[in-house]
Amino acid sequence: ETDFAEWRRVIDVNLGGPFLACRAAGQRMLADGHPGGSIINVASVLGERGLANGAAYCSAQAGVLNLTRALALEWARGGVRVNAIGAGWTEGMAMAGDDESRAKLERYLPYKRLARPDEIAGIAVYLASDVSAYLTGQVVWVEGGALSHV
């Protein structure tokens, strides 16, 4: 049971933060007359899949995915690309529970391990580069096949 104050806090941090960052970066890119720019949001795989007792967080992450898509459409004429990385469970992230919980999660994942941070970073470099100049409004999932798992 999530009370409304906690709901608001989670939404404000996890969706409000990306909104404010996108707005600041996008306004600057559009106002400065840049020939283009790239904004990369990072969202969780839980924006695509729900999690019991995680309604606020999952909702916020889904919001980041759709914020990305909406801003991509709004800012494309100004040459600003907006994409997202849909990150799965990653080494170094805070995990509730103990080693047993982590082992259970790893057994569930197709690669049987968590992602390494450099595997996420490589996608960010790609999205920021000119190689992805015709890519906007997309979510690049870096989740080791977790979303393909039934």
JSON list of C-alpha atoms in Angstrom, two decimals:
[
{"chain": "A", "resi": 1, "resn": "GLU", "atom": "CA", "xyz": [0.00, 0.00, 0.00]},
{"chain": "A", "resi": 2, "resn": "THR", "atom": "CA", "xyz": [1.49, 3.26, -1.15]},
{"chain": "A", "resi": 3, "resn": "ASP", "atom": "CA", "xyz": [0.10, 6.43, 0.36]},
{"chain": "A", "resi": 4, "resn": "PHE", "atom": "CA", "xyz": [-0.36, 9.43, -1.91]},
{"chain": "A", "resi": 5, "resn": "ALA", "atom": "CA", "xyz": [2.58, 11.37, -0.43]},
{"chain": "A", "resi": 6, "resn": "GLU", "atom": "CA", "xyz": [4.94, 8.50, -1.24]},
{"chain": "A", "resi": 7, "resn": "TRP", "atom": "CA", "xyz": [3.37, 8.15, -4.72]},
{"chain": "A", "resi": 8, "resn": "ARG", "atom": "CA", "xyz": [4.04, 11.85, -5.39]},
{"chain": "A", "resi": 9, "resn": "ARG", "atom": "CA", "xyz": [7.62, 11.63, -4.11]},
{"chain": "A", "resi": 10, "resn": "VAL", "atom": "CA", "xyz": [8.42, 8.68, -6.38]},
{"chain": "A", "resi": 11, "resn": "ILE", "atom": "CA", "xyz": [6.77, 10.32, -9.41]},
{"chain": "A", "resi": 12, "resn": "ASP", "atom": "CA", "xyz": [8.47, 13.67, -8.73]},
{"chain": "A", "resi": 13, "resn": "VAL", "atom": "CA", "xyz": [11.94, 12.12, -8.52]},
{"chain": "A", "resi": 14, "resn": "ASN", "atom": "CA", "xyz": [11.67, 9.49, -11.26]},
{"chain": "A", "resi": 15, "resn": "LEU", "atom": "CA", "xyz": [9.54, 11.35, -13.81]},
{"chain": "A", "resi": 16, "resn": "GLY", "atom": "CA", "xyz": [9.75, 14.97, -12.71]},
{"chain": "A", "resi": 17, "resn": "GLY", "atom": "CA", "xyz": [13.56, 14.90, -12.72]},
{"chain": "A", "resi": 18, "resn": "PRO", "atom": "CA", "xyz": [13.86, 13.67, -16.31]},
{"chain": "A", "resi": 19, "resn": "PHE", "atom": "CA", "xyz": [11.16, 16.13, -17.40]},
{"chain": "A", "resi": 20, "resn": "LEU", "atom": "CA", "xyz": [13.04, 19.10, -15.90]},
{"chain": "A", "resi": 21, "resn": "ALA", "atom": "CA", "xyz": [16.37, 17.93, -17.35]},
{"chain": "A", "resi": 22, "resn": "CYS", "atom": "CA", "xyz": [14.86, 17.42, -20.81]},
{"chain": "A", "resi": 23, "resn": "ARG", "atom": "CA", "xyz": [13.14, 20.78, -20.71]},
{"chain": "A", "resi": 24, "resn": "ALA", "atom": "CA", "xyz": [16.34, 22.61, -19.76]},
{"chain": "A", "resi": 25, "resn": "ALA", "atom": "CA", "xyz": [18.50, 20.80, -22.33]},
{"chain": "A", "resi": 26, "resn": "GLY", "atom": "CA", "xyz": [15.89, 20.96, -25.08]},
{"chain": "A", "resi": 27, "resn": "GLN", "atom": "CA", "xyz": [15.22, 24.67, -24.62]},
{"chain": "A", "resi": 28, "resn": "ARG", "atom": "CA", "xyz": [18.93, 25.37, -24.76]},
{"chain": "A", "resi": 29, "resn": "MET", "atom": "CA", "xyz": [19.48, 23.25, -27.87]},
{"chain": "A", "resi": 30, "resn": "LEU", "atom": "CA", "xyz": [16.52, 24.78, -29.69]},
{"chain": "A", "resi": 31, "resn": "ALA", "atom": "CA", "xyz": [17.32, 28.37, -28.65]},
{"chain": "A", "resi": 32, "resn": "ASP", "atom": "CA", "xyz": [21.01, 28.23, -29.50]},
{"chain": "A", "resi": 33, "resn": "GLY", "atom": "CA", "xyz": [20.30, 27.31, -33.11]},
{"chain": "A", "resi": 34, "resn": "HIS", "atom": "CA", "xyz": [22.27, 24.09, -32.89]},
{"chain": "A", "resi": 35, "resn": "PRO", "atom": "CA", "xyz": [21.99, 22.06, -36.08]},
{"chain": "A", "resi": 36, "resn": "GLY", "atom": "CA", "xyz": [20.90, 19.25, -33.77]},
{"chain": "A", "resi": 37, "resn": "GLY", "atom": "CA", "xyz": [21.36, 17.70, -30.42]},
{"chain": "A", "resi": 38, "resn": "SER", "atom": "CA", "xyz": [20.78, 14.46, -28.60]},
{"chain": "A", "resi": 39, "resn": "ILE", "atom": "CA", "xyz": [18.97, 13.90, -25.32]},
{"chain": "A", "resi": 40, "resn": "ILE", "atom": "CA", "xyz": [19.21, 10.45, -23.80]},
{"chain": "A", "resi": 41, "resn": "ASN", "atom": "CA", "xyz": [16.88, 9.42, -21.02]},
{"chain": "A", "resi": 42, "resn": "VAL", "atom": "CA", "xyz": [17.53, 6.33, -18.95]},
{"chain": "A", "resi": 43, "resn": "ALA", "atom": "CA", "xyz": [14.54, 4.33, -17.80]},
{"chain": "A", "resi": 44, "resn": "SER", "atom": "CA", "xyz": [14.10, 0.99, -16.14]},
{"chain": "A", "resi": 45, "resn": "VAL", "atom": "CA", "xyz": [12.84, -2.21, -17.68]},
{"chain": "A", "resi": 46, "resn": "LEU", "atom": "CA", "xyz": [10.11, -1.85, -15.05]},
{"chain": "A", "resi": 47, "resn": "GLY", "atom": "CA", "xyz": [8.58, 0.87, -17.21]},
{"chain": "A", "resi": 48, "resn": "GLU", "atom": "CA", "xyz": [7.65, -1.89, -19.63]},
{"chain": "A", "resi": 49, "resn": "ARG", "atom": "CA", "xyz": [6.85, -4.61, -17.09]},
{"chain": "A", "resi": 50, "resn": "GLY", "atom": "CA", "xyz": [5.03, -4.16, -13.82]},
{"chain": "A", "resi": 51, "resn": "LEU", "atom": "CA", "xyz": [6.25, -5.27, -10.42]},
{"chain": "A", "resi": 52, "resn": "ALA", "atom": "CA", "xyz": [4.10, -6.08, -7.42]},
{"chain": "A", "resi": 53, "resn": "ASN", "atom": "CA", "xyz": [4.32, -3.30, -4.82]},
{"chain": "A", "resi": 54, "resn": "GLY", "atom": "CA", "xyz": [6.04, -1.05, -7.36]},
{"chain": "A", "resi": 55, "resn": "ALA", "atom": "CA", "xyz": [3.11, 0.82, -8.91]},
{"chain": "A", "resi": 56, "resn": "ALA", "atom": "CA", "xyz": [4.55, 4.31, -8.43]},
{"chain": "A", "resi": 57, "resn": "TYR", "atom": "CA", "xyz": [8.04, 3.45, -9.68]},
{"chain": "A", "resi": 58, "resn": "CYS", "atom": "CA", "xyz": [6.78, 1.41, -12.64]},
{"chain": "A", "resi": 59, "resn": "SER", "atom": "CA", "xyz": [4.36, 4.20, -13.57]},
{"chain": "A", "resi": 60, "resn": "ALA", "atom": "CA", "xyz": [7.12, 6.80, -13.41]},
{"chain": "A", "resi": 61, "resn": "GLN", "atom": "CA", "xyz": [9.41, 4.70, -15.60]},
{"chain": "A", "resi": 62, "resn": "ALA", "atom": "CA", "xyz": [6.63, 4.18, -18.17]},
{"chain": "A", "resi": 63, "resn": "GLY", "atom": "CA", "xyz": [6.18, 7.94, -18.07]},
{"chain": "A", "resi": 64, "resn": "VAL", "atom": "CA", "xyz": [9.84, 8.47, -18.94]},
{"chain": "A", "resi": 65, "resn": "LEU", "atom": "CA", "xyz": [9.44, 6.24, -21.99]},
{"chain": "A", "resi": 66, "resn": "ASN", "atom": "CA", "xyz": [6.45, 8.21, -23.24]},
{"chain": "A", "resi": 67, "resn": "LEU", "atom": "CA", "xyz": [8.03, 11.56, -22.33]},
{"chain": "A", "resi": 68, "resn": "THR", "atom": "CA", "xyz": [10.89, 10.49, -24.60]},
{"chain": "A", "resi": 69, "resn": "ARG", "atom": "CA", "xyz": [8.53, 9.68, -27.47]},
{"chain": "A", "resi": 70, "resn": "ALA", "atom": "CA", "xyz": [6.49, 12.88, -27.10]},
{"chain": "A", "resi": 71, "resn": "LEU", "atom": "CA", "xyz": [9.52, 15.18, -26.93]},
{"chain": "A", "resi": 72, "resn": "ALA", "atom": "CA", "xyz": [11.08, 13.43, -29.93]},
{"chain": "A", "resi": 73, "resn": "LEU", "atom": "CA", "xyz": [8.02, 14.38, -31.97]},
{"chain": "A", "resi": 74, "resn": "GLU", "atom": "CA", "xyz": [7.90, 17.93, -30.61]},
{"chain": "A", "resi": 75, "resn": "TRP", "atom": "CA", "xyz": [11.58, 18.72, -31.15]},
{"chain": "A", "resi": 76, "resn": "ALA", "atom": "CA", "xyz": [12.41, 16.81, -34.36]},
{"chain": "A", "resi": 77, "resn": "ARG", "atom": "CA", "xyz": [11.95, 19.91, -36.53]},
{"chain": "A", "resi": 78, "resn": "GLY", "atom": "CA", "xyz": [14.57, 21.65, -34.44]},
{"chain": "A", "resi": 79, "resn": "GLY", "atom": "CA", "xyz": [16.99, 18.80, -35.06]},
{"chain": "A", "resi": 80, "resn": "VAL", "atom": "CA", "xyz": [16.91, 17.60, -31.46]},
{"chain": "A", "resi": 81, "resn": "ARG", "atom": "CA", "xyz": [16.80, 13.83, -31.07]},
{"chain": "A", "resi": 82, "resn": "VAL", "atom": "CA", "xyz": [15.31, 12.33, -27.92]},
{"chain": "A", "resi": 83, "resn": "ASN", "atom": "CA", "xyz": [15.82, 8.64, -27.20]},
{"chain": "A", "resi": 84, "resn": "ALA", "atom": "CA", "xyz": [15.94, 6.43, -24.15]},
{"chain": "A", "resi": 85, "resn": "ILE", "atom": "CA", "xyz": [17.91, 3.53, -22.84]},
{"chain": "A", "resi": 86, "resn": "GLY", "atom": "CA", "xyz": [15.70, 0.92, -21.22]},
{"chain": "A", "resi": 87, "resn": "ALA", "atom": "CA", "xyz": [18.09, -0.53, -18.70]},
{"chain": "A", "resi": 88, "resn": "GLY", "atom": "CA", "xyz": [17.71, -3.89, -17.06]},
{"chain": "A", "resi": 89, "resn": "TRP", "atom": "CA", "xyz": [19.21, -4.95, -13.78]},
{"chain": "A", "resi": 90, "resn": "THR", "atom": "CA", "xyz": [22.79, -3.70, -13.66]},
{"chain": "A", "resi": 91, "resn": "GLU", "atom": "CA", "xyz": [25.89, -4.41, -11.58]},
{"chain": "A", "resi": 92, "resn": "GLY", "atom": "CA", "xyz": [26.36, -1.84, -8.85]},
{"chain": "A", "resi": 93, "resn": "MET", "atom": "CA", "xyz": [22.72, -0.84, -8.57]},
{"chain": "A", "resi": 94, "resn": "ALA", "atom": "CA", "xyz": [21.02, -0.93, -5.21]},
{"chain": "A", "resi": 95, "resn": "MET", "atom": "CA", "xyz": [19.12, -4.16, -4.82]},
{"chain": "A", "resi": 96, "resn": "ALA", "atom": "CA", "xyz": [16.62, -4.94, -2.13]},
{"chain": "A", "resi": 97, "resn": "GLY", "atom": "CA", "xyz": [17.29, -8.20, -0.42]},
{"chain": "A", "resi": 98, "resn": "ASP", "atom": "CA", "xyz": [20.30, -10.36, -0.01]},
{"chain": "A", "resi": 99, "resn": "ASP", "atom": "CA", "xyz": [22.59, -12.53, -2.10]},
{"chain": "A", "resi": 100, "resn": "GLU", "atom": "CA", "xyz": [19.83, -15.11, -2.36]},
{"chain": "A", "resi": 101, "resn": "SER", "atom": "CA", "xyz": [17.53, -12.55, -4.01]},
{"chain": "A", "resi": 102, "resn": "ARG", "atom": "CA", "xyz": [20.24, -11.60, -6.48]},
{"chain": "A", "resi": 103, "resn": "ALA", "atom": "CA", "xyz": [20.93, -15.24, -7.32]},
{"chain": "A", "resi": 104, "resn": "LYS", "atom": "CA", "xyz": [17.21, -15.80, -7.93]},
{"chain": "A", "resi": 105, "resn": "LEU", "atom": "CA", "xyz": [17.11, -12.79, -10.26]},
{"chain": "A", "resi": 106, "resn": "GLU", "atom": "CA", "xyz": [20.19, -13.97, -12.15]},
{"chain": "A", "resi": 107, "resn": "ARG", "atom": "CA", "xyz": [18.62, -17.41, -12.66]},
{"chain": "A", "resi": 108, "resn": "TYR", "atom": "CA", "xyz": [15.62, -15.66, -14.24]},
{"chain": "A", "resi": 109, "resn": "LEU", "atom": "CA", "xyz": [17.68, -13.60, -16.70]},
{"chain": "A", "resi": 110, "resn": "PRO", "atom": "CA", "xyz": [18.55, -15.23, -20.05]},
{"chain": "A", "resi": 111, "resn": "TYR", "atom": "CA", "xyz": [22.28, -14.38, -19.69]},
{"chain": "A", "resi": 112, "resn": "LYS", "atom": "CA", "xyz": [22.24, -15.50, -16.05]},
{"chain": "A", "resi": 113, "resn": "ARG", "atom": "CA", "xyz": [23.96, -12.30, -14.94]},
{"chain": "A", "resi": 114, "resn": "LEU", "atom": "CA", "xyz": [23.35, -8.60, -14.44]},
{"chain": "A", "resi": 115, "resn": "ALA", "atom": "CA", "xyz": [24.42, -6.07, -17.06]},
{"chain": "A", "resi": 116, "resn": "ARG", "atom": "CA", "xyz": [27.78, -4.37, -16.71]},
{"chain": "A", "resi": 117, "resn": "PRO", "atom": "CA", "xyz": [27.71, -0.55, -16.63]},
{"chain": "A", "resi": 118, "resn": "ASP", "atom": "CA", "xyz": [29.91, -0.40, -19.76]},
{"chain": "A", "resi": 119, "resn": "GLU", "atom": "CA", "xyz": [27.23, -2.33, -21.67]},
{"chain": "A", "resi": 120, "resn": "ILE", "atom": "CA", "xyz": [24.77, 0.46, -20.89]},
{"chain": "A", "resi": 121, "resn": "ALA", "atom": "CA", "xyz": [27.35, 3.19, -21.56]},
{"chain": "A", "resi": 122, "resn": "GLY", "atom": "CA", "xyz": [28.12, 1.85, -25.03]},
{"chain": "A", "resi": 123, "resn": "ILE", "atom": "CA", "xyz": [24.51, 2.39, -26.06]},
{"chain": "A", "resi": 124, "resn": "ALA", "atom": "CA", "xyz": [24.63, 5.95, -24.69]},
{"chain": "A", "resi": 125, "resn": "VAL", "atom": "CA", "xyz": [27.71, 6.67, -26.81]},
{"chain": "A", "resi": 126, "resn": "TYR", "atom": "CA", "xyz": [25.91, 5.32, -29.87]},
{"chain": "A", "resi": 127, "resn": "LEU", "atom": "CA", "xyz": [22.79, 7.41, -29.20]},
{"chain": "A", "resi": 128, "resn": "ALA", "atom": "CA", "xyz": [24.87, 10.55, -28.68]},
{"chain": "A", "resi": 129, "resn": "SER", "atom": "CA", "xyz": [26.86, 10.03, -31.88]},
{"chain": "A", "resi": 130, "resn": "ASP", "atom": "CA", "xyz": [26.11, 11.03, -35.45]},
{"chain": "A", "resi": 131, "resn": "VAL", "atom": "CA", "xyz": [25.80, 7.34, -36.32]},
{"chain": "A", "resi": 132, "resn": "SER", "atom": "CA", "xyz": [22.29, 7.52, -34.83]},
{"chain": "A", "resi": 133, "resn": "ALA", "atom": "CA", "xyz": [21.41, 10.82, -36.52]},
{"chain": "A", "resi": 134, "resn": "TYR", "atom": "CA", "xyz": [18.14, 9.46, -37.94]},
{"chain": "A", "resi": 135, "resn": "LEU", "atom": "CA", "xyz": [17.02, 7.81, -34.71]},
{"chain": "A", "resi": 136, "resn": "THR", "atom": "CA", "xyz": [14.56, 9.61, -32.44]},
{"chain": "A", "resi": 137, "resn": "GLY", "atom": "CA", "xyz": [11.71, 8.64, -30.16]},
{"chain": "A", "resi": 138, "resn": "GLN", "atom": "CA", "xyz": [13.13, 5.16, -29.62]},
{"chain": "A", "resi": 139, "resn": "VAL", "atom": "CA", "xyz": [13.88, 3.04, -26.60]},
{"chain": "A", "resi": 140, "resn": "VAL", "atom": "CA", "xyz": [16.97, 0.87, -26.90]},
{"chain": "A", "resi": 141, "resn": "TRP", "atom": "CA", "xyz": [16.51, -1.99, -24.48]},
{"chain": "A", "resi": 142, "resn": "VAL", "atom": "CA", "xyz": [19.68, -3.14, -22.74]},
{"chain": "A", "resi": 143, "resn": "GLU", "atom": "CA", "xyz": [18.22, -5.84, -20.55]},
{"chain": "A", "resi": 144, "resn": "GLY", "atom": "CA", "xyz": [19.80, -9.09, -21.66]},
{"chain": "A", "resi": 145, "resn": "GLY", "atom": "CA", "xyz": [16.58, -10.48, -23.06]},
{"chain": "A", "resi": 146, "resn": "ALA", "atom": "CA", "xyz": [14.57, -10.08, -19.84]},
{"chain": "A", "resi": 147, "resn": "LEU", "atom": "CA", "xyz": [11.60, -8.61, -21.72]},
{"chain": "A", "resi": 148, "resn": "SER", "atom": "CA", "xyz": [11.53, -11.64, -24.02]},
{"chain": "A", "resi": 149, "resn": "HIS", "atom": "CA", "xyz": [11.12, -13.91, -21.02]},
{"chain": "A", "resi": 150, "resn": "VAL", "atom": "CA", "xyz": [7.56, -15.00, -20.35]}
]
